[in-house]
């Protein structure tokens, strides 16, 4: 694609995003959807939770834990739009619907999209994010070099247009590239959990517009549908001390 064509496409995406914002109206800005995680984490975020209609990134320091956290975000976004679908896009999606249901994502709302080529996966994600009938979209990229800044900016604009959540899940890296994403997380399995087979995660908030980087050790209770903070991670305790 030529540079001129890319500029024209980006301009069209920006105009579509601006039209969507105007259509929602200024009154909606005070009641924009937000995704609640748990009271302790929500209290540290400027919006009192993660804003919807945005791109969020998750770096998988431990793939199982990161996938679980991503699933929780998708489920919470779908709950805000009960009639909306959730698209899970990957080169080879291996999501297990029954397992995702333990994290609150009902299988009947889930659509798995197989896109072997990276450019096809990116195109599908952008189209899904732009659709108001889609509550949330996940792009799982196994490549350490994920979408570039231009592609991520287009995903952010598409999310603003469609109004749903867009999540980019990829491998961890010590030097993540700059991104227009509203937040970026690093997720690994927590060393200490609550037992009884409940998932335990260490959530590290690397960046958030207007927020402060933090870490939490959390556990997920599928029976109570609740994320709970167990304690601050060792790094967080040393920072406070």
mmCIF file of C-alpha atoms in Angstrom:
data_model
loop_
_atom_site.group_PDB
_atom_site.id
_atom_site.type_symbol
_atom_site.label_atom_id
_atom_site.label_comp_id
_atom_site.label_asym_id
_atom_site.label_seq_id
_atom_site.Cartn_x
_atom_site.Cartn_y
_atom_site.Cartn_z
ATOM 1 C CA UNK A 1 0.000 0.000 0.000
ATOM 2 C CA UNK A 2 1.408 3.423 -0.941
ATOM 3 C CA UNK A 3 1.991 6.175 1.596
ATOM 4 C CA UNK A 4 -0.695 8.314 -0.048
ATOM 5 C CA UNK A 5 -3.236 5.503 0.153
ATOM 6 C CA UNK A 6 -2.370 4.880 3.817
ATOM 7 C CA UNK A 7 -2.871 8.575 4.624
ATOM 8 C CA UNK A 8 -6.227 8.609 2.854
ATOM 9 C CA UNK A 9 -7.343 5.463 4.700
ATOM 10 C CA UNK A 10 -6.243 6.865 8.070
ATOM 11 C CA UNK A 11 -8.075 10.128 7.313
ATOM 12 C CA UNK A 12 -11.257 8.208 6.533
ATOM 13 C CA UNK A 13 -10.928 6.212 9.767
ATOM 14 C CA UNK A 14 -10.412 9.409 11.764
ATOM 15 C CA UNK A 15 -13.473 11.047 10.208
ATOM 16 C CA UNK A 16 -15.567 7.964 10.992
ATOM 17 C CA UNK A 17 -14.370 8.058 14.596
ATOM 18 C CA UNK A 18 -15.224 11.750 14.938
ATOM 19 C CA UNK A 19 -18.685 11.190 13.476
ATOM 20 C CA UNK A 20 -19.268 8.368 15.975
ATOM 21 C CA UNK A 21 -18.259 10.614 18.867
ATOM 22 C CA UNK A 22 -20.627 13.347 17.717
ATOM 23 C CA UNK A 23 -23.422 10.819 17.266
ATOM 24 C CA UNK A 24 -23.017 9.622 20.835
ATOM 25 C CA UNK A 25 -23.346 13.239 21.939
ATOM 26 C CA UNK A 26 -21.547 15.257 24.557
ATOM 27 C CA UNK A 27 -23.959 14.112 27.262
ATOM 28 C CA UNK A 28 -22.744 10.571 26.867
ATOM 29 C CA UNK A 29 -19.207 11.572 27.792
ATOM 30 C CA UNK A 30 -20.129 11.666 31.458
ATOM 31 C CA UNK A 31 -21.645 8.193 31.297
ATOM 32 C CA UNK A 32 -19.251 6.487 28.886
ATOM 33 C CA UNK A 33 -19.045 2.726 29.461
ATOM 34 C CA UNK A 34 -16.284 1.555 31.755
ATOM 35 C CA UNK A 35 -15.166 -1.918 32.663
ATOM 36 C CA UNK A 36 -15.015 -2.559 36.376
ATOM 37 C CA UNK A 37 -12.272 -4.916 37.572
ATOM 38 C CA UNK A 38 -12.528 -4.749 41.362
ATOM 39 C CA UNK A 39 -12.855 -1.867 43.862
ATOM 40 C CA UNK A 40 -9.153 -1.769 44.771
ATOM 41 C CA UNK A 41 -7.981 -1.538 41.157
ATOM 42 C CA UNK A 42 -10.836 0.656 39.949
ATOM 43 C CA UNK A 43 -9.989 3.223 42.631
ATOM 44 C CA UNK A 44 -6.516 3.755 41.136
ATOM 45 C CA UNK A 45 -7.734 4.292 37.568
ATOM 46 C CA UNK A 46 -8.715 7.825 36.444
ATOM 47 C CA UNK A 47 -12.065 6.676 35.025
ATOM 48 C CA UNK A 48 -12.868 4.417 37.981
ATOM 49 C CA UNK A 49 -12.310 1.404 35.725
ATOM 50 C CA UNK A 50 -11.072 0.684 32.226
ATOM 51 C CA UNK A 51 -12.789 2.819 29.576
ATOM 52 C CA UNK A 52 -14.660 1.057 26.814
ATOM 53 C CA UNK A 53 -14.468 2.086 23.157
ATOM 54 C CA UNK A 54 -10.684 1.891 23.472
ATOM 55 C CA UNK A 55 -7.695 -0.265 22.634
ATOM 56 C CA UNK A 56 -5.992 -2.030 25.553
ATOM 57 C CA UNK A 57 -2.836 -4.154 25.414
ATOM 58 C CA UNK A 58 -1.856 -7.239 27.418
ATOM 59 C CA UNK A 59 1.694 -8.600 27.455
ATOM 60 C CA UNK A 60 1.697 -12.297 28.264
ATOM 61 C CA UNK A 61 4.508 -12.945 30.740
ATOM 62 C CA UNK A 62 2.673 -16.227 31.349
ATOM 63 C CA UNK A 63 0.288 -17.207 28.530
ATOM 64 C CA UNK A 64 -2.370 -18.962 30.604
ATOM 65 C CA UNK A 65 -2.684 -16.121 33.110
ATOM 66 C CA UNK A 66 -2.706 -13.466 30.391
ATOM 67 C CA UNK A 67 -5.403 -15.297 28.441
ATOM 68 C CA UNK A 68 -7.489 -15.566 31.601
ATOM 69 C CA UNK A 69 -7.238 -11.845 32.311
ATOM 70 C CA UNK A 70 -8.030 -11.001 28.687
ATOM 71 C CA UNK A 71 -11.086 -13.241 28.878
ATOM 72 C CA UNK A 72 -12.265 -11.430 31.996
ATOM 73 C CA UNK A 73 -12.053 -8.086 30.164
ATOM 74 C CA UNK A 74 -13.987 -9.484 27.213
ATOM 75 C CA UNK A 75 -16.689 -10.881 29.505
ATOM 76 C CA UNK A 76 -17.062 -7.599 31.383
ATOM 77 C CA UNK A 77 -17.307 -5.686 28.097
ATOM 78 C CA UNK A 78 -19.941 -8.107 26.791
ATOM 79 C CA UNK A 79 -21.973 -7.609 29.972
ATOM 80 C CA UNK A 80 -22.179 -3.907 29.077
ATOM 81 C CA UNK A 81 -23.639 -4.842 25.680
ATOM 82 C CA UNK A 82 -25.692 -8.010 26.332
ATOM 83 C CA UNK A 83 -26.739 -8.418 22.703
ATOM 84 C CA UNK A 84 -23.212 -7.943 21.398
ATOM 85 C CA UNK A 85 -20.831 -10.632 20.211
ATOM 86 C CA UNK A 86 -17.226 -11.233 21.221
ATOM 87 C CA UNK A 87 -14.725 -11.984 18.450
ATOM 88 C CA UNK A 88 -11.570 -13.940 19.244
ATOM 89 C CA UNK A 89 -9.159 -13.515 16.335
ATOM 90 C CA UNK A 90 -5.934 -15.479 15.991
ATOM 91 C CA UNK A 91 -3.790 -17.298 13.466
ATOM 92 C CA UNK A 92 -4.979 -20.510 15.088
ATOM 93 C CA UNK A 93 -7.551 -19.838 17.840
ATOM 94 C CA UNK A 94 -7.379 -22.516 20.512
ATOM 95 C CA UNK A 95 -9.808 -20.961 22.980
ATOM 96 C CA UNK A 96 -11.754 -23.510 25.012
ATOM 97 C CA UNK A 97 -15.324 -22.153 25.372
ATOM 98 C CA UNK A 98 -16.126 -24.133 28.537
ATOM 99 C CA UNK A 99 -12.978 -22.838 30.187
ATOM 100 C CA UNK A 100 -13.746 -19.275 29.132
ATOM 101 C CA UNK A 101 -17.203 -19.643 30.674
ATOM 102 C CA UNK A 102 -15.526 -20.001 34.106
ATOM 103 C CA UNK A 103 -14.271 -16.459 33.583
ATOM 104 C CA UNK A 104 -17.718 -15.145 32.731
ATOM 105 C CA UNK A 105 -17.621 -15.335 28.922
ATOM 106 C CA UNK A 106 -20.690 -17.268 27.753
ATOM 107 C CA UNK A 107 -19.961 -19.522 24.740
ATOM 108 C CA UNK A 108 -23.074 -18.365 22.849
ATOM 109 C CA UNK A 109 -21.581 -14.868 22.570
ATOM 110 C CA UNK A 110 -18.173 -16.072 21.346
ATOM 111 C CA UNK A 111 -17.074 -16.146 17.702
ATOM 112 C CA UNK A 112 -13.670 -17.704 16.895
ATOM 113 C CA UNK A 113 -11.992 -16.289 13.802
ATOM 114 C CA UNK A 114 -9.044 -18.103 12.228
ATOM 115 C CA UNK A 115 -6.766 -15.767 10.305
ATOM 116 C CA UNK A 116 -3.494 -17.509 9.346
ATOM 117 C CA UNK A 117 -1.908 -14.368 7.900
ATOM 118 C CA UNK A 118 -1.060 -11.458 10.204
ATOM 119 C CA UNK A 119 -2.500 -8.871 7.810
ATOM 120 C CA UNK A 120 -5.790 -10.795 7.624
ATOM 121 C CA UNK A 121 -6.003 -10.969 11.416
ATOM 122 C CA UNK A 122 -5.363 -7.238 11.662
ATOM 123 C CA UNK A 123 -7.985 -6.463 9.004
ATOM 124 C CA UNK A 124 -10.571 -8.668 10.743
ATOM 125 C CA UNK A 125 -9.867 -6.996 14.072
ATOM 126 C CA UNK A 126 -10.287 -3.513 12.674
ATOM 127 C CA UNK A 127 -13.548 -4.410 10.933
ATOM 128 C CA UNK A 128 -14.913 -6.090 14.064
ATOM 129 C CA UNK A 129 -13.922 -3.190 16.322
ATOM 130 C CA UNK A 130 -15.721 -0.765 14.030
ATOM 131 C CA UNK A 131 -18.997 -2.738 14.214
ATOM 132 C CA UNK A 132 -21.480 -1.564 16.920
ATOM 133 C CA UNK A 133 -22.890 -5.108 17.139
ATOM 134 C CA UNK A 134 -19.550 -6.352 18.504
ATOM 135 C CA UNK A 135 -19.132 -5.854 22.245
ATOM 136 C CA UNK A 136 -15.460 -6.799 22.346
ATOM 137 C CA UNK A 137 -12.683 -7.942 20.026
ATOM 138 C CA UNK A 138 -9.494 -9.786 20.900
ATOM 139 C CA UNK A 139 -6.517 -9.959 18.558
ATOM 140 C CA UNK A 140 -4.094 -12.650 19.723
ATOM 141 C CA UNK A 141 -0.768 -12.142 17.990
ATOM 142 C CA UNK A 142 1.944 -14.765 18.639
ATOM 143 C CA UNK A 143 4.589 -12.532 17.053
ATOM 144 C CA UNK A 144 6.870 -10.562 19.348
ATOM 145 C CA UNK A 145 6.749 -7.722 16.833
ATOM 146 C CA UNK A 146 3.050 -6.927 17.008
ATOM 147 C CA UNK A 147 1.130 -4.318 15.015
ATOM 148 C CA UNK A 148 3.043 -1.097 14.455
ATOM 149 C CA UNK A 149 2.002 2.342 15.648
ATOM 150 C CA UNK A 150 -0.035 3.074 12.513
ATOM 151 C CA UNK A 151 -1.952 -0.205 12.800
ATOM 152 C CA UNK A 152 -2.587 0.302 16.523
ATOM 153 C CA UNK A 153 -3.805 3.837 15.897
ATOM 154 C CA UNK A 154 -6.280 2.465 13.369
ATOM 155 C CA UNK A 155 -7.470 -0.109 15.922
ATOM 156 C CA UNK A 156 -7.973 2.665 18.474
ATOM 157 C CA UNK A 157 -9.978 4.712 15.978
ATOM 158 C CA UNK A 158 -12.032 1.657 15.049
ATOM 159 C CA UNK A 159 -12.791 0.984 18.730
ATOM 160 C CA UNK A 160 -13.936 4.577 19.190
ATOM 161 C CA UNK A 161 -16.182 4.234 16.151
ATOM 162 C CA UNK A 162 -17.795 0.924 17.128
ATOM 163 C CA UNK A 163 -17.979 1.640 20.848
ATOM 164 C CA UNK A 164 -16.710 -1.764 21.984
ATOM 165 C CA UNK A 165 -13.566 -2.957 23.711
ATOM 166 C CA UNK A 166 -10.534 -3.976 21.665
ATOM 167 C CA UNK A 167 -7.786 -6.054 23.279
ATOM 168 C CA UNK A 168 -4.377 -6.786 21.796
ATOM 169 C CA UNK A 169 -2.831 -9.880 23.416
ATOM 170 C CA UNK A 170 0.777 -10.679 22.588
ATOM 171 C CA UNK A 171 4.067 -12.035 23.936
ATOM 172 C CA UNK A 172 5.890 -10.211 26.711
ATOM 173 C CA UNK A 173 8.876 -8.030 25.927
ATOM 174 C CA UNK A 174 11.236 -5.915 28.004
ATOM 175 C CA UNK A 175 11.031 -3.086 25.479
ATOM 176 C CA UNK A 176 7.405 -2.692 24.335
ATOM 177 C CA UNK A 177 6.977 -0.292 21.456
ATOM 178 C CA UNK A 178 5.093 3.005 21.856
ATOM 179 C CA UNK A 179 1.364 2.598 21.400
ATOM 180 C CA UNK A 180 -1.834 4.676 21.384
ATOM 181 C CA UNK A 181 -3.497 2.031 23.593
ATOM 182 C CA UNK A 182 -5.395 3.428 26.574
ATOM 183 C CA UNK A 183 -3.700 0.943 28.909
ATOM 184 C CA UNK A 184 -0.965 -1.696 28.815
ATOM 185 C CA UNK A 185 -0.730 -4.637 31.223
ATOM 186 C CA UNK A 186 1.809 -7.361 31.918
ATOM 187 C CA UNK A 187 0.200 -10.509 33.320
ATOM 188 C CA UNK A 188 1.770 -13.581 34.908
ATOM 189 C CA UNK A 189 0.601 -16.296 37.269
ATOM 190 C CA UNK A 190 0.812 -15.160 40.909
ATOM 191 C CA UNK A 191 3.136 -17.075 43.177
ATOM 192 C CA UNK A 192 0.482 -17.152 45.894
ATOM 193 C CA UNK A 193 -3.166 -17.893 45.224
ATOM 194 C CA UNK A 194 -6.348 -18.488 47.145
ATOM 195 C CA UNK A 195 -6.346 -22.239 46.480
ATOM 196 C CA UNK A 196 -9.364 -24.373 45.564
ATOM 197 C CA UNK A 197 -8.399 -24.219 41.885
ATOM 198 C CA UNK A 198 -9.023 -20.489 41.606
ATOM 199 C CA UNK A 199 -6.795 -18.670 39.079
ATOM 200 C CA UNK A 200 -4.314 -16.265 40.649
ATOM 201 C CA UNK A 201 -2.653 -13.533 38.612
ATOM 202 C CA UNK A 202 -0.089 -10.823 39.097
ATOM 203 C CA UNK A 203 -1.390 -7.812 37.195
ATOM 204 C CA UNK A 204 1.131 -5.130 36.361
ATOM 205 C CA UNK A 205 -0.277 -1.912 34.963
ATOM 206 C CA UNK A 206 2.583 -0.612 32.832
ATOM 207 C CA UNK A 207 0.847 2.484 31.524
ATOM 208 C CA UNK A 208 -2.514 4.187 31.635
ATOM 209 C CA UNK A 209 -3.331 7.691 30.498
ATOM 210 C CA UNK A 210 -3.519 9.763 33.650
ATOM 211 C CA UNK A 211 -2.764 6.736 35.837
ATOM 212 C CA UNK A 212 0.225 5.475 37.804
ATOM 213 C CA UNK A 213 1.971 2.123 37.182
ATOM 214 C CA UNK A 214 1.014 -0.428 39.839
ATOM 215 C CA UNK A 215 1.022 -4.179 40.574
ATOM 216 C CA UNK A 216 -1.570 -6.354 42.249
ATOM 217 C CA UNK A 217 -1.830 -10.026 43.158
ATOM 218 C CA UNK A 218 -5.387 -11.105 42.389
ATOM 219 C CA UNK A 219 -7.540 -14.195 42.381
ATOM 220 C CA UNK A 220 -10.635 -14.995 40.356
ATOM 221 C CA UNK A 221 -13.623 -16.654 42.020
ATOM 222 C CA UNK A 222 -15.823 -18.191 39.281
ATOM 223 C CA UNK A 223 -18.666 -18.983 41.690
ATOM 224 C CA UNK A 224 -18.964 -15.402 42.914
ATOM 225 C CA UNK A 225 -17.921 -13.919 39.555
ATOM 226 C CA UNK A 226 -15.477 -11.726 41.412
ATOM 227 C CA UNK A 227 -11.886 -10.555 41.066
ATOM 228 C CA UNK A 228 -10.233 -9.944 44.423
ATOM 229 C CA UNK A 229 -6.917 -8.385 45.366
ATOM 230 C CA UNK A 230 -4.983 -10.727 47.631
ATOM 231 C CA UNK A 231 -2.057 -8.509 48.474
ATOM 232 C CA UNK A 232 0.453 -6.241 46.852
ATOM 233 C CA UNK A 233 3.115 -8.049 44.876
ATOM 234 C CA UNK A 234 6.649 -8.231 46.337
ATOM 235 C CA UNK A 235 7.742 -5.459 43.949
ATOM 236 C CA UNK A 236 4.897 -3.243 45.073
ATOM 237 C CA UNK A 237 5.708 -3.878 48.749
ATOM 238 C CA UNK A 238 9.351 -2.905 48.190
ATOM 239 C CA UNK A 239 8.202 0.237 46.367
ATOM 240 C CA UNK A 240 5.970 1.244 49.276
ATOM 241 C CA UNK A 241 8.657 0.398 51.834
#
